[in-house]
């Protein structure tokens, strides 16, 4: 391994940023974490300080630009655009507190990262090339536990503020026409636009994520119920329905899909993807009951069931739906899932065959969720080595390593791993930037670890 040390001089105290460059996967060396200089203080920076942005609820906001979300894509699919390469650079940053959430966003030829800390404060970083700077955003703090969202504007990058009446464990999104959409504490769906504020009674799950398909439609889980007290996703409340809202209609058109009596949707959001390539999206959920536990179910938008997988066979056993991707070159879209992530987790890859969801391969030893946590985003799909095939990046069962799994000869096989300082405690976030992809994770040792694949 070759180690490159770059010194960034500040006004009074020098800071060291240690970047490790290697081409062999899995090197576990742990250089000391760094304290990053602020961009305003760095004498080596020739770029202007990022300008504070306008409020994103104002008419001047831009539209049609990407959001930095904990679940990567607005439709809930945890898939990263772009590709990496065979060279790997690592950066480890010492944070001011315990991280809870992590989001990132491309900005010009750079990337911006925001870490939400446990005490409701936050830290933001800008990466340009191999230089990392701490920066300030117009809004830096959020209510404790609130997932953050980043947004690009005409002036830079902003943290999307939480409306005063917003649901604590959800977050707002922006539609392509600039409207802000969010859930109220009462479970209503609220839109803010130039003409004012509208409210729809949708009886949303308290911690639901509002998904968007980019055409003016949103999807969310609704019908909160305590009929299935598994209580592993932050509370004992699960959803009994799925609500689709089409804002292209006036008034907005609302459709509700009810799951069968005695069953719940165990999660906080579906996957909303076109699995069969017919131009219409399908809705993927984890459906559970107290007799057979969890199974994967695919619904069409009209509410009819397209396909279903087998249940675990024992109540209060969960499946964590992760992402849909083309894991085999030229193959169909398949769905990645973790079975029982709290007890000897098993990664499963599903394929639709007729009206059945069948497991085509599986691999044990991975856990994508901490019990009692609302963080369901500790996994993502990305082409980290630039070979044209996606890898599923997940933590191992102990959560002290990240592993990339790739399909090879019909089986999942590790192609990369990295050791963490402490255990993974945040979601995973990744962003295409420059000529590669950055991947980030926050740990129990109050560090932010970043890898750049190019």
Tab-separated table of C-alpha atoms in Angstrom, residues 12-453:
chain	number	residue	atom	x	y	z
A	12	UNK	CA	-3.280	29.012	13.011
A	13	UNK	CA	-3.313	25.246	13.501
A	14	UNK	CA	-2.311	22.784	10.743
A	15	UNK	CA	-4.631	19.814	10.093
A	16	UNK	CA	-3.610	16.547	8.501
A	17	UNK	CA	-5.757	14.720	6.018
A	18	UNK	CA	-4.629	11.154	5.447
A	19	UNK	CA	-5.628	9.448	2.228
A	20	UNK	CA	-4.724	5.848	1.557
A	21	UNK	CA	-4.531	4.671	-2.033
A	22	UNK	CA	-4.558	0.993	-2.947
A	23	UNK	CA	-5.655	-1.363	-5.664
A	24	UNK	CA	-6.155	-4.510	-3.581
A	25	UNK	CA	-9.547	-4.849	-1.880
A	26	UNK	CA	-9.917	-5.342	1.828
A	27	UNK	CA	-6.799	-3.709	3.231
A	28	UNK	CA	-7.654	-3.104	6.870
A	29	UNK	CA	-5.056	-0.504	7.859
A	30	UNK	CA	-6.547	2.187	10.086
A	31	UNK	CA	-4.831	5.596	9.881
A	32	UNK	CA	-5.868	8.028	12.578
A	33	UNK	CA	-9.095	9.894	11.788
A	34	UNK	CA	-8.674	13.515	10.786
A	35	UNK	CA	-10.154	16.831	11.775
A	36	UNK	CA	-11.079	18.552	8.519
A	37	UNK	CA	-10.295	22.269	8.001
A	38	UNK	CA	-13.137	24.606	7.242
A	39	UNK	CA	-13.171	25.867	3.688
A	40	UNK	CA	-13.278	29.473	4.834
A	41	UNK	CA	-9.965	29.041	6.698
A	42	UNK	CA	-7.952	27.023	4.210
A	43	UNK	CA	-5.125	28.988	2.628
A	44	UNK	CA	-4.778	26.360	-0.102
A	45	UNK	CA	-8.325	26.744	-1.389
A	46	UNK	CA	-8.738	28.923	-4.454
A	47	UNK	CA	-12.470	28.305	-4.777
A	48	UNK	CA	-15.028	30.704	-3.272
A	49	UNK	CA	-16.881	29.711	-0.134
A	50	UNK	CA	-20.235	28.091	-0.954
A	51	UNK	CA	-22.863	30.834	-0.972
A	52	UNK	CA	-25.755	30.497	1.497
A	53	UNK	CA	-28.865	29.361	-0.354
A	54	UNK	CA	-32.398	30.661	-0.530
A	55	UNK	CA	-35.179	28.930	1.359
A	56	UNK	CA	-36.330	25.923	-0.623
A	57	UNK	CA	-39.964	26.744	0.067
A	58	UNK	CA	-39.646	30.053	-1.807
A	59	UNK	CA	-40.797	30.601	-5.420
A	60	UNK	CA	-37.145	31.169	-6.454
A	61	UNK	CA	-36.126	27.552	-5.828
A	62	UNK	CA	-34.881	25.454	-8.716
A	63	UNK	CA	-36.708	22.322	-9.833
A	64	UNK	CA	-35.889	19.050	-11.539
A	65	UNK	CA	-32.570	18.673	-9.696
A	66	UNK	CA	-31.570	15.616	-7.646
A	67	UNK	CA	-32.111	15.224	-3.919
A	68	UNK	CA	-29.627	13.781	-1.462
A	69	UNK	CA	-31.707	11.075	0.267
A	70	UNK	CA	-30.815	8.353	2.752
A	71	UNK	CA	-32.361	5.822	0.341
A	72	UNK	CA	-30.508	7.149	-2.762
A	73	UNK	CA	-33.321	7.278	-5.352
A	74	UNK	CA	-36.642	9.176	-5.026
A	75	UNK	CA	-38.532	5.952	-5.860
A	76	UNK	CA	-37.000	4.171	-2.854
A	77	UNK	CA	-34.530	2.078	-4.849
A	78	UNK	CA	-31.132	2.116	-3.150
A	79	UNK	CA	-29.133	2.148	-6.395
A	80	UNK	CA	-26.201	4.482	-7.105
A	81	UNK	CA	-25.676	5.949	-10.576
A	82	UNK	CA	-22.217	5.953	-12.188
A	83	UNK	CA	-19.275	3.599	-11.858
A	84	UNK	CA	-16.051	3.283	-9.914
A	85	UNK	CA	-12.757	1.643	-10.811
A	86	UNK	CA	-9.851	-0.458	-9.597
A	87	UNK	CA	-8.156	2.305	-7.577
A	88	UNK	CA	-9.424	2.930	-4.042
A	89	UNK	CA	-8.764	5.963	-1.823
A	90	UNK	CA	-9.957	6.110	1.787
A	91	UNK	CA	-10.541	9.089	4.065
A	92	UNK	CA	-11.567	8.943	7.735
A	93	UNK	CA	-12.925	12.046	9.454
A	94	UNK	CA	-13.348	12.594	13.194
A	95	UNK	CA	-16.837	13.943	13.860
A	96	UNK	CA	-18.057	16.203	16.676
A	97	UNK	CA	-20.535	13.604	17.965
A	98	UNK	CA	-22.325	10.338	17.247
A	99	UNK	CA	-23.643	10.187	13.657
A	100	UNK	CA	-27.205	9.082	12.937
A	101	UNK	CA	-27.846	9.863	9.265
A	102	UNK	CA	-25.713	10.555	6.222
A	103	UNK	CA	-26.642	12.079	2.846
A	104	UNK	CA	-24.605	13.204	-0.159
A	105	UNK	CA	-25.159	15.059	-3.404
A	106	UNK	CA	-23.074	15.892	-6.498
A	107	UNK	CA	-22.414	19.587	-6.978
A	108	UNK	CA	-20.581	20.761	-10.099
A	109	UNK	CA	-17.345	18.675	-10.095
A	110	UNK	CA	-17.545	18.167	-6.328
A	111	UNK	CA	-19.705	16.372	-3.811
A	112	UNK	CA	-21.344	17.656	-0.630
A	113	UNK	CA	-21.934	15.471	2.432
A	114	UNK	CA	-24.106	16.116	5.467
A	115	UNK	CA	-23.934	14.119	8.722
A	116	UNK	CA	-26.864	14.418	11.142
A	117	UNK	CA	-25.607	13.882	14.695
A	118	UNK	CA	-27.471	12.346	17.620
A	119	UNK	CA	-27.836	15.677	19.466
A	120	UNK	CA	-29.704	17.256	16.475
A	121	UNK	CA	-26.656	19.185	15.252
A	122	UNK	CA	-24.968	18.430	11.950
A	123	UNK	CA	-21.717	18.716	10.036
A	124	UNK	CA	-21.254	19.301	6.314
A	125	UNK	CA	-18.276	18.531	4.098
A	126	UNK	CA	-17.288	19.338	0.535
A	127	UNK	CA	-15.000	17.059	-1.459
A	128	UNK	CA	-13.199	18.313	-4.535
A	129	UNK	CA	-10.732	15.881	-6.056
A	130	UNK	CA	-8.929	14.486	-3.005
A	131	UNK	CA	-9.422	17.627	-0.868
A	132	UNK	CA	-11.990	17.534	1.944
A	133	UNK	CA	-13.253	20.693	3.643
A	134	UNK	CA	-15.804	21.329	6.352
A	135	UNK	CA	-18.407	23.833	5.170
A	136	UNK	CA	-21.483	25.581	6.494
A	137	UNK	CA	-24.973	25.281	5.063
A	138	UNK	CA	-27.728	27.813	5.641
A	139	UNK	CA	-29.544	25.324	7.873
A	140	UNK	CA	-27.264	22.992	9.849
A	141	UNK	CA	-29.534	21.501	12.538
A	142	UNK	CA	-32.627	19.301	12.408
A	143	UNK	CA	-34.876	17.796	15.086
A	144	UNK	CA	-33.078	14.834	16.686
A	145	UNK	CA	-33.775	11.657	14.723
A	146	UNK	CA	-35.054	13.415	11.597
A	147	UNK	CA	-33.621	12.034	8.349
A	148	UNK	CA	-31.931	14.849	6.362
A	149	UNK	CA	-32.409	15.757	2.696
A	150	UNK	CA	-29.971	17.763	0.556
A	151	UNK	CA	-31.049	19.857	-2.415
A	152	UNK	CA	-29.088	21.739	-5.075
A	153	UNK	CA	-30.238	25.268	-5.857
A	154	UNK	CA	-29.089	28.048	-8.171
A	155	UNK	CA	-26.672	29.162	-5.437
A	156	UNK	CA	-25.267	25.893	-4.134
A	157	UNK	CA	-26.472	23.172	-1.800
A	158	UNK	CA	-29.032	23.456	0.984
A	159	UNK	CA	-30.430	21.251	3.697
A	160	UNK	CA	-34.169	20.959	3.194
A	161	UNK	CA	-35.741	22.409	6.363
A	162	UNK	CA	-38.358	20.491	8.311
A	163	UNK	CA	-41.741	22.298	8.363
A	164	UNK	CA	-42.995	23.095	11.859
A	165	UNK	CA	-45.976	20.763	11.486
A	166	UNK	CA	-43.956	17.971	9.820
A	167	UNK	CA	-43.869	14.389	11.111
A	168	UNK	CA	-40.776	13.985	13.282
A	169	UNK	CA	-39.487	10.736	11.794
A	170	UNK	CA	-40.286	11.520	8.165
A	171	UNK	CA	-38.925	14.263	5.896
A	172	UNK	CA	-40.082	16.529	3.068
A	173	UNK	CA	-39.309	16.003	-0.618
A	174	UNK	CA	-39.546	18.241	-3.669
A	175	UNK	CA	-41.460	17.426	-6.817
A	176	UNK	CA	-40.044	18.357	-10.215
A	177	UNK	CA	-42.307	21.409	-10.424
A	178	UNK	CA	-40.800	22.786	-7.198
A	179	UNK	CA	-43.622	21.862	-4.809
A	180	UNK	CA	-42.586	20.699	-1.369
A	181	UNK	CA	-44.438	17.584	-0.176
A	182	UNK	CA	-44.327	16.252	3.368
A	183	UNK	CA	-46.279	14.397	6.050
A	184	UNK	CA	-47.800	16.217	8.995
A	185	UNK	CA	-47.718	14.887	12.524
A	186	UNK	CA	-51.384	13.932	12.059
A	187	UNK	CA	-50.623	11.747	9.027
A	188	UNK	CA	-51.828	14.175	6.356
A	189	UNK	CA	-49.987	14.772	3.082
A	190	UNK	CA	-49.215	18.468	2.673
A	191	UNK	CA	-48.014	20.351	-0.399
A	192	UNK	CA	-46.536	23.853	-0.402
A	193	UNK	CA	-46.488	25.762	-3.692
A	194	UNK	CA	-46.840	29.256	-5.077
A	195	UNK	CA	-50.610	29.264	-4.585
A	196	UNK	CA	-50.360	28.253	-0.933
A	197	UNK	CA	-50.659	25.117	1.135
A	198	UNK	CA	-52.879	22.104	0.475
A	199	UNK	CA	-53.691	19.193	2.759
A	200	UNK	CA	-54.787	15.635	1.901
A	201	UNK	CA	-55.988	13.203	4.551
A	202	UNK	CA	-54.077	10.003	3.766
A	203	UNK	CA	-53.652	8.449	7.256
A	204	UNK	CA	-49.928	7.976	6.689
A	205	UNK	CA	-47.620	5.775	8.723
A	206	UNK	CA	-45.948	8.149	11.250
A	207	UNK	CA	-42.425	7.445	9.954
A	208	UNK	CA	-43.304	6.819	6.300
A	209	UNK	CA	-41.022	8.033	3.513
A	210	UNK	CA	-42.771	9.831	0.661
A	211	UNK	CA	-41.525	8.389	-2.642
A	212	UNK	CA	-41.683	10.145	-6.006
A	213	UNK	CA	-41.658	8.806	-9.569
A	214	UNK	CA	-40.502	12.118	-11.083
A	215	UNK	CA	-43.774	12.752	-12.926
A	216	UNK	CA	-45.859	14.380	-10.184
A	217	UNK	CA	-46.959	11.195	-8.391
A	218	UNK	CA	-46.008	10.108	-4.874
A	219	UNK	CA	-46.307	6.828	-2.980
A	220	UNK	CA	-46.336	6.139	0.757
A	221	UNK	CA	-47.343	3.607	3.379
A	222	UNK	CA	-50.589	4.306	5.236
A	223	UNK	CA	-53.200	2.808	7.537
A	224	UNK	CA	-51.142	2.583	10.749
A	225	UNK	CA	-52.002	-0.397	12.929
A	226	UNK	CA	-50.644	-2.112	16.036
A	227	UNK	CA	-52.109	-5.498	15.111
A	228	UNK	CA	-48.648	-6.989	14.566
A	229	UNK	CA	-46.493	-6.100	17.610
A	230	UNK	CA	-43.111	-7.190	16.260
A	231	UNK	CA	-41.721	-3.775	17.243
A	232	UNK	CA	-38.260	-3.983	15.585
A	233	UNK	CA	-38.381	-0.917	13.303
A	234	UNK	CA	-38.520	1.820	15.936
A	235	UNK	CA	-42.071	1.299	17.184
A	236	UNK	CA	-44.929	-1.222	17.213
A	237	UNK	CA	-46.858	0.560	14.428
A	238	UNK	CA	-46.958	-0.936	10.934
A	239	UNK	CA	-48.903	-0.101	7.768
A	240	UNK	CA	-52.018	-1.833	6.487
A	241	UNK	CA	-52.203	-0.033	3.138
A	242	UNK	CA	-50.306	1.730	0.357
A	243	UNK	CA	-51.414	5.140	-0.904
A	244	UNK	CA	-50.662	6.492	-4.389
A	245	UNK	CA	-51.318	10.191	-5.043
A	246	UNK	CA	-51.336	11.718	-8.540
A	247	UNK	CA	-50.823	15.484	-8.321
A	248	UNK	CA	-51.224	15.817	-12.096
A	249	UNK	CA	-54.986	15.631	-11.520
A	250	UNK	CA	-57.001	18.499	-10.102
A	251	UNK	CA	-57.969	17.710	-7.455
A	252	UNK	CA	-55.199	15.213	-6.726
A	253	UNK	CA	-56.236	11.608	-7.375
A	254	UNK	CA	-55.765	9.240	-4.426
A	255	UNK	CA	-55.663	5.432	-4.761
A	256	UNK	CA	-55.332	3.050	-1.818
A	257	UNK	CA	-54.178	-0.579	-1.866
A	258	UNK	CA	-55.291	-2.519	1.222
A	259	UNK	CA	-53.346	-5.611	2.281
A	260	UNK	CA	-55.333	-8.708	3.370
A	261	UNK	CA	-56.839	-8.711	6.864
A	262	UNK	CA	-54.438	-10.026	9.496
A	263	UNK	CA	-51.360	-8.873	7.561
A	264	UNK	CA	-49.253	-5.711	7.709
A	265	UNK	CA	-46.565	-4.068	5.619
A	266	UNK	CA	-43.450	-4.224	7.755
A	267	UNK	CA	-41.305	-1.308	6.659
A	268	UNK	CA	-41.374	2.453	6.171
A	269	UNK	CA	-41.405	2.590	2.355
A	270	UNK	CA	-41.911	0.337	-0.660
A	271	UNK	CA	-39.652	-0.091	-3.670
A	272	UNK	CA	-41.426	1.572	-6.612
A	273	UNK	CA	-39.791	0.229	-9.782
A	274	UNK	CA	-40.651	-1.176	-13.202
A	275	UNK	CA	-39.674	-4.801	-12.655
A	276	UNK	CA	-40.939	-6.296	-15.925
A	277	UNK	CA	-39.975	-3.462	-18.296
A	278	UNK	CA	-43.501	-2.733	-19.515
A	279	UNK	CA	-43.297	0.984	-18.713
A	280	UNK	CA	-45.435	0.788	-15.560
A	281	UNK	CA	-44.025	0.681	-12.056
A	282	UNK	CA	-44.616	-2.106	-9.579
A	283	UNK	CA	-44.749	-1.759	-5.788
A	284	UNK	CA	-42.586	-4.094	-3.703
A	285	UNK	CA	-43.301	-4.505	0.033
A	286	UNK	CA	-42.506	-6.836	2.895
A	287	UNK	CA	-45.809	-8.301	4.115
A	288	UNK	CA	-45.973	-10.015	7.511
A	289	UNK	CA	-48.325	-11.830	9.883
A	290	UNK	CA	-47.946	-13.470	13.282
A	291	UNK	CA	-48.226	-17.033	11.971
A	292	UNK	CA	-45.854	-17.165	9.013
A	293	UNK	CA	-43.679	-14.080	9.396
A	294	UNK	CA	-42.517	-12.024	6.430
A	295	UNK	CA	-42.721	-12.558	2.691
A	296	UNK	CA	-42.024	-10.353	-0.302
A	297	UNK	CA	-45.077	-9.205	-2.304
A	298	UNK	CA	-45.259	-7.260	-5.583
A	299	UNK	CA	-48.380	-5.222	-6.375
A	300	UNK	CA	-49.377	-3.470	-9.571
A	301	UNK	CA	-50.465	0.141	-9.211
A	302	UNK	CA	-54.107	-0.888	-9.736
A	303	UNK	CA	-53.891	-2.916	-6.505
A	304	UNK	CA	-53.729	-6.390	-8.053
A	305	UNK	CA	-51.030	-8.744	-6.836
A	306	UNK	CA	-48.359	-9.479	-9.432
A	307	UNK	CA	-46.158	-11.937	-7.529
A	308	UNK	CA	-45.413	-13.240	-4.058
A	309	UNK	CA	-42.572	-15.077	-2.372
A	310	UNK	CA	-42.687	-17.722	0.327
A	311	UNK	CA	-43.050	-16.637	3.946
A	312	UNK	CA	-40.313	-17.422	6.446
A	313	UNK	CA	-42.681	-19.837	8.185
A	314	UNK	CA	-42.500	-18.407	11.688
A	315	UNK	CA	-44.147	-15.278	13.075
A	316	UNK	CA	-42.105	-12.245	14.087
A	317	UNK	CA	-39.341	-12.970	11.593
A	318	UNK	CA	-38.569	-10.162	9.157
A	319	UNK	CA	-37.315	-9.690	5.608
A	320	UNK	CA	-35.595	-6.406	4.754
A	321	UNK	CA	-36.178	-5.406	1.105
A	322	UNK	CA	-33.129	-3.534	-0.183
A	323	UNK	CA	-33.009	-2.759	-3.902
A	324	UNK	CA	-33.928	-3.885	-7.403
A	325	UNK	CA	-31.146	-4.150	-9.981
A	326	UNK	CA	-29.881	-6.133	-12.950
A	327	UNK	CA	-27.383	-8.233	-10.996
A	328	UNK	CA	-26.542	-10.405	-14.041
A	329	UNK	CA	-25.548	-8.814	-17.358
A	330	UNK	CA	-28.455	-9.103	-19.760
A	331	UNK	CA	-30.682	-10.607	-17.087
A	332	UNK	CA	-33.963	-9.349	-15.612
A	333	UNK	CA	-34.320	-6.933	-12.740
A	334	UNK	CA	-33.969	-8.887	-9.499
A	335	UNK	CA	-34.711	-7.899	-5.905
A	336	UNK	CA	-32.128	-8.014	-3.113
A	337	UNK	CA	-33.402	-8.791	0.389
A	338	UNK	CA	-31.924	-9.638	3.781
A	339	UNK	CA	-33.767	-12.392	5.665
A	340	UNK	CA	-33.752	-12.116	9.492
A	341	UNK	CA	-31.009	-9.441	9.669
A	342	UNK	CA	-31.151	-9.467	13.478
A	343	UNK	CA	-30.393	-13.189	13.770
A	344	UNK	CA	-27.829	-14.638	11.336
A	345	UNK	CA	-28.858	-12.499	8.384
A	346	UNK	CA	-29.040	-14.028	4.916
A	347	UNK	CA	-28.861	-11.987	1.700
A	348	UNK	CA	-31.371	-13.309	-0.848
A	349	UNK	CA	-31.765	-12.470	-4.546
A	350	UNK	CA	-35.310	-12.848	-5.912
A	351	UNK	CA	-36.504	-13.189	-9.479
A	352	UNK	CA	-40.087	-12.997	-10.727
A	353	UNK	CA	-41.181	-16.257	-12.362
A	354	UNK	CA	-44.809	-16.153	-13.349
A	355	UNK	CA	-46.781	-15.118	-10.279
A	356	UNK	CA	-44.036	-16.306	-7.927
A	357	UNK	CA	-40.983	-14.629	-6.451
A	358	UNK	CA	-38.249	-17.254	-6.319
A	359	UNK	CA	-34.900	-17.093	-4.554
A	360	UNK	CA	-32.172	-17.681	-7.131
A	361	UNK	CA	-29.239	-17.493	-4.699
A	362	UNK	CA	-28.463	-16.546	-1.095
A	363	UNK	CA	-25.475	-15.955	1.185
A	364	UNK	CA	-25.425	-15.815	4.991
A	365	UNK	CA	-23.444	-13.619	7.369
A	366	UNK	CA	-24.826	-10.109	6.716
A	367	UNK	CA	-27.013	-7.737	8.713
A	368	UNK	CA	-28.589	-4.635	7.162
A	369	UNK	CA	-30.550	-3.361	10.160
A	370	UNK	CA	-30.109	-2.711	13.887
A	371	UNK	CA	-33.089	-3.830	15.931
A	372	UNK	CA	-35.332	-0.929	17.077
A	373	UNK	CA	-33.827	1.445	14.495
A	374	UNK	CA	-35.735	3.455	11.884
A	375	UNK	CA	-32.641	3.352	9.679
A	376	UNK	CA	-33.524	0.906	6.886
A	377	UNK	CA	-30.899	2.261	4.487
A	378	UNK	CA	-27.710	0.417	5.506
A	379	UNK	CA	-27.302	-1.208	2.104
A	380	UNK	CA	-26.996	-0.020	-1.484
A	381	UNK	CA	-26.202	-1.201	-4.990
A	382	UNK	CA	-23.289	0.289	-6.932
A	383	UNK	CA	-20.709	-0.583	-9.579
A	384	UNK	CA	-17.732	0.135	-7.354
A	385	UNK	CA	-15.062	-1.576	-9.480
A	386	UNK	CA	-16.160	-0.341	-12.912
A	387	UNK	CA	-16.759	-3.771	-14.432
A	388	UNK	CA	-20.292	-2.943	-15.566
A	389	UNK	CA	-21.955	-5.203	-12.981
A	390	UNK	CA	-23.619	-3.897	-9.816
A	391	UNK	CA	-22.479	-5.007	-6.391
A	392	UNK	CA	-24.644	-5.102	-3.271
A	393	UNK	CA	-22.780	-3.285	-0.481
A	394	UNK	CA	-23.844	-4.449	2.989
A	395	UNK	CA	-22.397	-4.655	6.498
A	396	UNK	CA	-21.387	-8.029	7.885
A	397	UNK	CA	-23.290	-9.547	10.803
A	398	UNK	CA	-21.118	-7.737	13.397
A	399	UNK	CA	-21.392	-4.442	11.449
A	400	UNK	CA	-17.657	-3.758	11.734
A	401	UNK	CA	-16.974	-4.394	8.046
A	402	UNK	CA	-18.592	-3.439	4.764
A	403	UNK	CA	-18.666	-6.062	2.027
A	404	UNK	CA	-19.533	-5.797	-1.680
A	405	UNK	CA	-21.295	-8.895	-3.046
A	406	UNK	CA	-21.498	-9.605	-6.757
A	407	UNK	CA	-23.185	-12.313	-8.802
A	408	UNK	CA	-20.645	-14.715	-10.299
A	409	UNK	CA	-21.627	-18.028	-11.875
A	410	UNK	CA	-25.110	-17.780	-10.376
A	411	UNK	CA	-23.803	-17.212	-6.838
A	412	UNK	CA	-23.168	-14.188	-4.632
A	413	UNK	CA	-19.470	-13.739	-3.926
A	414	UNK	CA	-17.532	-11.033	-2.036
A	415	UNK	CA	-15.462	-8.795	-4.329
A	416	UNK	CA	-14.439	-6.097	-1.810
A	417	UNK	CA	-14.445	-5.483	1.915
A	418	UNK	CA	-13.342	-2.723	4.278
A	419	UNK	CA	-12.900	-2.673	8.039
A	420	UNK	CA	-14.567	0.134	9.991
A	421	UNK	CA	-13.374	1.945	13.076
A	422	UNK	CA	-16.162	0.775	15.382
A	423	UNK	CA	-19.486	-0.452	14.018
A	424	UNK	CA	-21.734	0.948	11.304
A	425	UNK	CA	-24.400	3.131	12.886
A	426	UNK	CA	-25.686	5.257	9.985
A	427	UNK	CA	-27.174	4.478	6.626
A	428	UNK	CA	-24.790	4.095	3.686
A	429	UNK	CA	-24.557	6.947	1.205
A	430	UNK	CA	-22.816	7.182	-2.166
A	431	UNK	CA	-22.479	9.698	-4.962
A	432	UNK	CA	-20.882	9.881	-8.407
A	433	UNK	CA	-18.308	12.650	-8.489
A	434	UNK	CA	-15.624	13.444	-11.030
A	435	UNK	CA	-14.266	10.206	-12.448
A	436	UNK	CA	-15.564	7.786	-9.833
A	437	UNK	CA	-17.889	7.082	-6.917
A	438	UNK	CA	-17.631	8.072	-3.255
A	439	UNK	CA	-19.098	5.738	-0.616
A	440	UNK	CA	-19.615	6.849	2.988
A	441	UNK	CA	-20.499	5.341	6.382
A	442	UNK	CA	-20.728	6.683	9.948
A	443	UNK	CA	-19.562	4.612	12.927
A	444	UNK	CA	-20.000	4.206	16.664
A	445	UNK	CA	-16.521	5.727	17.142
A	446	UNK	CA	-17.849	9.084	15.896
A	447	UNK	CA	-16.090	8.806	12.562
A	448	UNK	CA	-17.152	9.303	8.958
A	449	UNK	CA	-15.324	6.903	6.673
A	450	UNK	CA	-15.228	7.589	2.945
A	451	UNK	CA	-13.973	5.507	0.044
A	452	UNK	CA	-13.383	6.796	-3.477
A	453	UNK	CA	-13.371	4.226	-6.296
